[in-house]
Short mmCIF file of C-alpha atoms in Angstrom, two decimals:
data_model
loop_
_atom_site.label_atom_id
_atom_site.label_comp_id
_atom_site.label_asym_id
_atom_site.label_seq_id
_atom_site.Cartn_x
_atom_site.Cartn_y
_atom_site.Cartn_z
CA MET A 11 -41.92 -18.33 59.28
CA PRO A 12 -39.41 -18.22 62.26
CA PRO A 13 -36.55 -16.78 60.09
CA ILE A 14 -38.75 -13.93 59.02
CA ARG A 15 -39.69 -13.17 62.54
CA ALA A 16 -36.11 -13.33 63.72
CA LEU A 17 -35.11 -10.85 61.01
CA SER A 18 -37.94 -8.51 61.93
CA ARG A 19 -37.20 -8.69 65.59
CA GLY A 20 -33.42 -8.71 65.52
CA GLY A 21 -32.44 -7.54 62.13
CA VAL A 22 -29.43 -5.61 63.38
CA ALA A 23 -28.04 -8.59 65.25
CA LEU A 24 -28.50 -10.86 62.26
CA ALA A 25 -26.73 -8.41 59.98
CA ALA A 26 -23.89 -8.12 62.42
CA ALA A 27 -23.59 -11.89 62.50
CA VAL A 28 -23.32 -12.01 58.74
CA LEU A 29 -20.58 -9.41 58.75
CA VAL A 30 -18.64 -11.36 61.31
CA VAL A 31 -18.94 -14.67 59.45
CA SER A 32 -18.31 -13.40 55.90
CA PRO A 33 -14.65 -12.29 56.01
CA PRO A 34 -13.20 -15.67 57.00
CA ALA A 35 -15.16 -17.31 54.19
CA LEU A 36 -13.83 -14.82 51.63
CA GLN A 37 -10.26 -14.80 52.83
CA PRO A 38 -9.09 -17.82 50.76
CA VAL A 39 -10.52 -16.21 47.61
CA VAL A 40 -8.82 -12.91 48.33
CA ARG A 41 -5.53 -14.68 48.98
CA ALA A 42 -5.88 -16.62 45.70
CA GLN A 43 -6.42 -13.40 43.75
CA SER A 44 -3.49 -11.76 45.47
CA ALA A 45 -1.28 -14.71 44.64
CA ALA A 46 -2.35 -14.61 40.98
CA SER A 47 -1.90 -10.89 40.51
CA PRO A 48 1.87 -10.97 39.69
CA ALA A 49 1.24 -13.47 36.88
CA THR A 50 -1.68 -11.44 35.64
CA THR A 51 0.44 -8.30 35.66
CA ALA A 52 3.23 -10.06 33.77
CA LEU A 53 0.74 -11.33 31.19
CA GLY A 54 -0.64 -7.83 30.76
CA ARG A 55 2.81 -6.59 29.77
CA GLN A 56 2.85 -8.90 26.74
CA SER A 57 1.53 -6.74 23.89
CA PHE A 58 -0.14 -8.36 20.89
CA VAL A 59 1.83 -5.84 18.83
CA ALA A 60 5.11 -7.25 20.12
CA ALA A 61 3.97 -10.77 19.25
CA ALA A 62 2.92 -9.67 15.75
CA VAL A 63 6.25 -7.92 15.12
CA ARG A 64 8.22 -10.93 16.38
CA ARG A 65 6.44 -13.03 13.77
CA ALA A 66 7.02 -10.77 10.75
CA GLY A 67 9.78 -8.39 11.85
CA PRO A 68 12.82 -10.52 10.93
CA ALA A 69 11.66 -10.54 7.29
CA VAL A 70 11.36 -6.73 7.09
CA VAL A 71 14.35 -5.19 5.31
CA THR A 72 15.95 -1.84 4.62
CA ILE A 73 16.49 -1.07 0.93
CA ASP A 74 19.27 1.37 0.05
CA THR A 75 19.56 2.51 -3.55
CA GLU A 76 22.12 4.38 -5.63
CA ARG A 77 21.95 5.82 -9.10
CA THR A 78 24.38 7.87 -11.13
CA VAL A 79 23.03 11.08 -12.62
CA ALA A 80 24.85 13.09 -15.29
CA SER A 81 25.03 16.84 -14.69
CA GLN A 82 26.74 19.42 -16.91
CA ALA A 83 29.90 20.74 -15.29
CA GLY A 84 29.72 24.43 -14.52
CA ALA A 85 25.95 24.53 -14.81
CA GLY A 86 25.63 26.12 -11.41
CA GLY A 87 25.68 29.68 -12.79
CA GLY A 88 28.34 32.38 -12.41
CA SER A 89 31.17 33.09 -14.82
CA ARG A 90 32.06 29.42 -15.38
CA GLY A 91 28.49 28.61 -16.32
CA LEU A 92 28.33 31.55 -18.71
CA LEU A 93 31.65 30.74 -20.35
CA SER A 94 30.53 27.18 -20.95
CA ASP A 95 27.33 28.33 -22.70
CA PRO A 96 27.69 27.46 -26.44
CA LEU A 97 25.61 30.48 -27.56
CA PHE A 98 27.70 32.87 -25.47
CA ARG A 99 30.95 31.49 -26.89
CA GLN A 100 29.62 31.59 -30.47
CA PHE A 101 28.47 35.23 -30.06
CA PHE A 102 31.92 36.36 -28.89
CA GLY A 103 33.78 34.15 -31.34
CA LEU A 104 35.26 31.90 -28.68
CA PRO A 105 36.12 28.29 -29.48
CA GLN A 106 33.54 25.82 -28.33
CA MET A 107 34.33 23.81 -25.21
CA SER A 108 34.02 20.08 -25.09
CA THR A 109 33.25 19.59 -21.43
CA PRO A 110 32.26 16.07 -20.48
CA PRO A 111 29.26 15.86 -18.21
CA ALA A 112 30.04 15.49 -14.53
CA GLN A 113 28.43 12.71 -12.57
CA ARG A 114 26.85 12.63 -9.16
CA THR A 115 25.37 9.82 -7.11
CA GLU A 116 21.83 10.02 -5.79
CA ARG A 117 20.97 7.83 -2.82
CA GLY A 118 17.57 6.73 -1.56
CA GLN A 119 16.12 4.48 1.07
CA GLY A 120 12.94 2.53 1.57
CA SER A 121 11.60 -0.64 3.10
CA GLY A 122 10.49 -4.07 1.95
CA PHE A 123 9.96 -7.61 3.18
CA VAL A 124 10.88 -11.14 2.12
CA PHE A 125 7.76 -12.90 0.86
CA GLN A 126 9.35 -16.09 -0.54
CA ALA A 127 11.98 -18.30 1.02
CA ASP A 128 14.15 -18.22 -2.12
CA GLY A 129 15.01 -14.59 -1.40
CA LEU A 130 12.30 -12.58 -3.13
CA VAL A 131 11.57 -9.17 -1.63
CA LEU A 132 8.43 -7.10 -2.26
CA THR A 133 8.65 -3.30 -2.18
CA ASN A 134 7.39 -0.17 -3.95
CA ALA A 135 8.39 0.59 -7.52
CA HIS A 136 9.31 4.16 -6.61
CA VAL A 137 11.85 2.85 -4.10
CA VAL A 138 14.01 1.00 -6.66
CA GLU A 139 13.14 2.39 -10.11
CA ARG A 140 16.07 3.78 -12.14
CA SER A 141 18.53 2.46 -9.53
CA ASP A 142 22.01 1.28 -10.49
CA ARG A 143 22.63 -0.49 -7.21
CA VAL A 144 20.30 -1.98 -4.59
CA THR A 145 21.45 -3.09 -1.14
CA VAL A 146 19.17 -5.01 1.21
CA GLY A 147 19.73 -4.94 4.97
CA PHE A 148 18.27 -7.28 7.59
CA GLN A 149 17.47 -6.67 11.23
CA ASN A 150 20.45 -8.79 12.32
CA GLY A 151 22.87 -6.47 10.48
CA GLN A 152 23.33 -8.67 7.40
CA ARG A 153 23.54 -6.70 4.13
CA LEU A 154 23.34 -8.18 0.62
CA GLU A 155 23.14 -7.04 -2.96
CA GLY A 156 19.70 -7.09 -4.54
CA LYS A 157 18.74 -7.46 -8.21
CA VAL A 158 15.50 -5.93 -9.46
CA VAL A 159 13.35 -8.69 -10.98
CA GLY A 160 10.60 -6.43 -12.28
CA ILE A 161 8.83 -3.12 -11.72
CA ASP A 162 5.20 -2.18 -12.28
CA PRO A 163 4.79 1.62 -12.11
CA ILE A 164 1.02 1.41 -12.54
CA THR A 165 0.57 -0.32 -9.17
CA ASP A 166 3.83 1.03 -7.68
CA LEU A 167 5.12 -2.48 -6.93
CA ALA A 168 8.50 -4.11 -7.49
CA VAL A 169 10.20 -7.43 -6.75
CA VAL A 170 13.89 -7.66 -5.77
CA ARG A 171 15.89 -10.89 -5.58
CA LEU A 172 18.60 -11.32 -2.94
CA VAL A 173 21.99 -12.26 -4.40
CA GLY A 174 23.43 -15.27 -2.61
CA GLY A 175 21.97 -18.23 -0.77
CA GLY A 176 20.62 -18.31 2.72
CA ALA A 177 17.81 -19.34 5.01
CA TRP A 178 15.77 -16.18 4.69
CA PRO A 179 13.01 -15.31 7.16
CA VAL A 180 9.66 -14.96 5.41
CA ALA A 181 6.80 -12.67 6.40
CA PRO A 182 3.43 -14.52 6.50
CA LEU A 183 0.90 -13.09 4.05
CA GLY A 184 -2.67 -12.48 5.17
CA ASN A 185 -5.96 -11.89 3.36
CA SER A 186 -6.66 -8.22 2.65
CA ASP A 187 -10.17 -9.06 1.40
CA GLY A 188 -11.09 -10.00 4.95
CA LEU A 189 -10.19 -6.61 6.47
CA GLN A 190 -12.79 -4.50 8.21
CA VAL A 191 -12.74 -0.85 9.18
CA GLY A 192 -11.55 -0.66 12.79
CA ASP A 193 -9.20 -3.67 12.60
CA TRP A 194 -5.76 -3.17 14.13
CA ALA A 195 -3.02 -2.01 11.75
CA ILE A 196 0.71 -2.22 12.51
CA ALA A 197 3.17 -0.45 10.20
CA VAL A 198 6.78 -1.65 10.16
CA GLY A 199 9.58 0.02 8.23
CA ASN A 200 12.48 2.44 8.25
CA PRO A 201 11.09 5.99 8.34
CA PHE A 202 13.75 8.69 7.94
CA GLY A 203 16.40 5.96 8.06
CA LEU A 204 15.40 4.80 11.56
CA ASP A 205 15.60 1.04 11.13
CA HIS A 206 12.73 -1.23 12.10
CA THR A 207 10.31 1.30 13.50
CA VAL A 208 6.86 0.07 14.55
CA THR A 209 3.69 2.17 14.72
CA LEU A 210 0.15 1.18 15.67
CA GLY A 211 -3.25 2.30 14.42
CA ILE A 212 -6.41 0.96 12.86
CA ILE A 213 -7.81 0.39 9.41
CA SER A 214 -9.51 3.74 8.79
CA SER A 215 -11.12 2.92 5.45
CA LEU A 216 -10.98 0.48 2.54
CA ASN A 217 -11.00 0.77 -1.26
CA ARG A 218 -9.70 4.34 -1.42
CA ASN A 219 -9.26 5.01 -5.13
CA ALA A 220 -5.88 6.56 -5.97
CA THR A 221 -7.51 8.91 -8.47
CA LYS A 222 -9.51 10.51 -5.66
CA LEU A 223 -6.17 11.28 -3.97
CA GLY A 224 -4.96 13.14 -7.06
CA ILE A 225 -2.82 10.23 -8.33
CA THR A 226 -3.90 9.76 -11.92
CA ASP A 227 -1.06 7.55 -13.18
CA LYS A 228 -1.74 4.65 -10.80
CA ARG A 229 -4.44 1.99 -10.82
CA LEU A 230 -4.96 1.30 -7.14
CA ASP A 231 -7.65 0.88 -4.52
CA LEU A 232 -5.87 1.49 -1.23
CA ILE A 233 -6.19 0.66 2.44
CA GLN A 234 -6.34 3.80 4.58
CA THR A 235 -4.80 3.70 8.06
CA ASP A 236 -3.93 6.11 10.84
CA ALA A 237 -0.82 4.12 11.78
CA ALA A 238 2.05 6.56 11.29
CA ILE A 239 3.66 6.17 7.85
CA ASN A 240 6.57 8.45 6.94
CA PRO A 241 9.24 8.75 4.21
CA GLY A 242 11.29 5.57 4.33
CA ASN A 243 8.27 3.44 5.28
CA SER A 244 7.51 2.97 1.58
CA GLY A 245 7.49 -0.71 0.67
CA GLY A 246 7.28 -1.92 4.26
CA PRO A 247 4.48 -4.18 5.49
CA LEU A 248 1.20 -3.24 7.11
CA LEU A 249 0.41 -6.06 9.55
CA ASN A 250 -2.79 -7.26 11.18
CA ALA A 251 -3.02 -8.23 14.84
CA GLU A 252 -1.76 -11.75 14.02
CA GLY A 253 1.43 -10.47 12.40
CA GLU A 254 0.31 -11.22 8.84
CA VAL A 255 1.05 -8.81 5.99
CA VAL A 256 -2.22 -7.30 4.77
CA GLY A 257 -0.81 -4.30 2.89
CA ILE A 258 2.30 -2.55 1.56
CA ASN A 259 2.81 0.98 2.85
CA THR A 260 3.05 3.36 -0.09
CA LEU A 261 1.56 6.84 0.49
CA VAL A 262 1.11 9.38 3.24
CA ARG A 263 -0.92 12.57 3.38
CA SER A 264 1.26 15.29 4.92
CA GLY A 265 0.42 18.78 6.12
CA PRO A 266 -3.12 19.65 7.21
CA GLY A 267 -5.09 16.46 7.56
CA ALA A 268 -2.00 14.44 8.46
CA GLY A 269 -2.49 11.01 9.93
CA LEU A 270 -3.70 9.55 6.64
CA GLY A 271 -1.52 6.71 5.43
CA PHE A 272 -2.27 4.38 2.53
CA ALA A 273 -1.22 0.83 1.71
CA ILE A 274 -1.63 -1.47 -1.29
CA PRO A 275 -3.77 -4.52 -0.38
CA ILE A 276 -1.63 -7.65 -0.19
CA ASN A 277 -4.02 -9.71 -2.34
CA ARG A 278 -3.48 -7.23 -5.17
CA ALA A 279 0.27 -7.12 -4.54
CA ARG A 280 0.54 -10.92 -4.50
CA ALA A 281 -1.02 -11.18 -7.96
CA ILE A 282 1.26 -8.45 -9.35
CA ALA A 283 4.34 -10.08 -7.80
CA GLN A 284 3.52 -13.40 -9.44
CA GLN A 285 3.45 -11.74 -12.86
CA LEU A 286 6.69 -9.87 -12.21
CA VAL A 287 8.48 -13.05 -11.15
CA ALA A 288 7.13 -14.99 -14.13
CA SER A 289 7.80 -12.45 -16.89
CA GLY A 290 9.28 -9.28 -15.41
CA LYS A 291 6.25 -7.24 -16.43
CA VAL A 292 2.54 -6.88 -15.72
CA SER A 293 -0.43 -6.66 -18.07
CA HIS A 294 -3.13 -4.10 -17.26
CA PRO A 295 -6.21 -4.40 -19.50
CA MET A 296 -8.05 -1.15 -20.18
CA ILE A 297 -10.97 0.00 -22.33
CA GLY A 298 -10.16 3.72 -22.44
CA VAL A 299 -12.85 5.37 -20.30
CA GLY A 300 -12.86 7.72 -17.36
CA LEU A 301 -15.37 6.60 -14.74
CA ASP A 302 -17.26 8.34 -11.97
CA MET A 303 -19.94 7.47 -9.44
CA VAL A 304 -23.57 7.59 -10.53
CA ARG A 305 -25.61 10.14 -8.57
CA THR A 306 -29.33 10.69 -8.47
CA ASP A 307 -31.01 14.07 -8.74
CA GLN A 308 -31.08 14.14 -4.95
CA GLY A 309 -27.30 13.66 -4.81
CA SER A 310 -27.27 10.12 -3.47
CA VAL A 311 -25.03 7.45 -5.00
CA ALA A 312 -26.68 4.89 -7.27
CA ALA A 313 -25.43 1.58 -8.66
CA GLY A 314 -23.35 1.60 -11.83
CA ALA A 315 -20.45 3.61 -13.25
CA LEU A 316 -20.87 6.83 -15.22
CA ILE A 317 -18.60 7.21 -18.27
CA ALA A 318 -17.19 10.70 -17.69
CA GLY A 319 -14.84 10.57 -20.68
CA VAL A 320 -13.84 8.35 -23.59
CA GLN A 321 -10.30 8.04 -24.95
CA PRO A 322 -10.23 9.00 -28.64
CA GLY A 323 -9.52 5.92 -30.74
CA GLY A 324 -9.54 3.67 -27.67
CA PRO A 325 -11.33 0.34 -27.27
CA ALA A 326 -14.47 1.90 -25.77
CA GLU A 327 -14.89 4.41 -28.58
CA ARG A 328 -14.28 1.74 -31.20
CA GLY A 329 -16.87 -0.46 -29.49
CA GLY A 330 -19.54 2.27 -29.50
CA LEU A 331 -19.51 3.53 -25.90
CA ARG A 332 -20.10 7.24 -25.35
CA LYS A 333 -19.60 9.85 -22.67
CA GLY A 334 -22.69 9.91 -20.44
CA ASP A 335 -23.42 6.18 -20.72
CA VAL A 336 -23.90 4.40 -17.41
CA ILE A 337 -22.24 0.98 -17.22
CA VAL A 338 -24.51 -1.41 -15.33
CA ALA A 339 -23.03 -4.80 -16.26
CA VAL A 340 -19.74 -6.29 -17.50
CA ALA A 341 -19.52 -9.83 -18.87
CA GLY A 342 -23.10 -10.46 -17.79
CA LYS A 343 -22.53 -9.47 -14.14
CA SER A 344 -24.01 -6.38 -12.53
CA VAL A 345 -21.60 -3.68 -11.34
CA SER A 346 -22.26 -1.27 -8.50
CA SER A 347 -19.29 1.11 -8.76
CA PRO A 348 -16.37 2.17 -11.00
CA ALA A 349 -14.10 -0.16 -9.00
CA ASP A 350 -16.28 -3.11 -10.05
CA VAL A 351 -15.84 -2.16 -13.71
CA ILE A 352 -12.05 -1.98 -13.37
CA THR A 353 -11.95 -5.35 -11.60
CA ALA A 354 -14.09 -6.96 -14.31
CA VAL A 355 -11.98 -5.54 -17.14
CA GLU A 356 -8.76 -6.75 -15.51
CA ALA A 357 -10.25 -10.21 -15.02
CA ALA A 358 -11.17 -10.35 -18.73
CA GLY A 359 -7.57 -9.83 -19.89
CA VAL A 360 -6.10 -8.16 -22.97
CA GLY A 361 -7.51 -8.97 -26.41
CA ARG A 362 -10.59 -10.86 -25.24
CA PRO A 363 -13.98 -9.47 -26.33
CA LEU A 364 -15.96 -8.14 -23.39
CA LEU A 365 -19.73 -7.52 -23.34
CA ILE A 366 -20.63 -4.28 -21.57
CA GLY A 367 -24.21 -3.38 -20.69
CA VAL A 368 -25.12 0.31 -20.37
CA THR A 369 -28.13 2.55 -20.03
CA ARG A 370 -28.24 5.40 -22.54
CA ALA A 371 -31.06 7.96 -22.39
CA GLY A 372 -33.02 5.52 -20.25
CA ALA A 373 -32.68 2.59 -22.69
CA ALA A 374 -30.63 -0.56 -22.05
CA GLN A 375 -27.97 -1.40 -24.64
CA GLU A 376 -25.02 -3.79 -24.97
CA PHE A 377 -21.68 -3.24 -26.67
CA GLN A 378 -18.69 -5.49 -27.35
CA VAL A 379 -15.34 -4.00 -26.39
CA VAL A 380 -11.87 -5.55 -26.74
CA PRO A 381 -9.54 -4.40 -23.90
CA GLN A 382 -5.98 -3.44 -24.73
CA ASP A 383 -2.90 -3.17 -22.53
CA LEU A 384 -2.49 0.05 -20.59
CA VAL A 385 0.80 1.75 -21.41
CA LEU A 386 1.92 4.81 -19.47
CA PRO A 387 4.16 7.43 -21.09
CA ARG A 388 7.78 7.05 -20.09
CA SER A 389 8.92 9.42 -17.37
CA ARG A 390 12.04 11.46 -18.01
#
């Protein structure tokens, strides 16, 4: 009990004694922290973004393209354009002119990255399609000719092979299936021709269907990010915090609502690239239906995929499927969304019978459908 009494009788003196004794005891700790602060400050300057870019950056390339386009000489209007018009010359009895078409060179630029040590580069199809010449540039200033191995317009992916030998840097590939909303996202590329630009953001959303973005000629579920993506970034890598490629930058939403960039998941791109390297083309099984989400009377989303339309003469129509059916299972496995149906059809392959379970007017039914290869009309 004496300590309690001492505190009650001389509490002020005791407190003063503590204040006097405490600083010397804490001084070594304070000095240790002060001595460590420069190292801590130096460590704080080391950004994880810089480390990630050091790992993948040397494999990121600039892709310059050229193509020759024929244009009719004198087609710019005015008297020369009028005099070269065959109908005008025929009307006035003038001899027809045999003017050879003039030629002009169109140039483009995009990004890409080396994904195999033997010089294979992955990029977007729209970067290199219809190109007569492809030139690949590295961060160290080296520039080489590239040959297009294959293009898949449906997924907007292409593979280019570097001409010539070399010890090429390779970007490490990650696992896009492991991404979560809120993960770091680092975009690397050459926007507006500004080589090796790096921007930082997060994964804003996953599995954004291209059709919902108004892109009806692609079959893609995209990664959405707020990392700045601009013209010229197309084909460049989207990295995670470890410097692994988890996506290929391909689209950007401009104007009102800007800040929405989209990338092709690397797991999807890896599978497409393997087919392009093996055969120069990609097979895309389809059954000929337009799909939509299933909604209840209250407006909430339910499991399954509503058939919103059926292609006349397509596999689905031949197999007995109808508009208004709700697909609930493919190949014996339940599906929860239109994306699940597309994944299941692609896994089945072309020409292999596929059992599809639907509900029609409240009754469960099954139909056998044989997928065929999706062929897009040729663009002019």
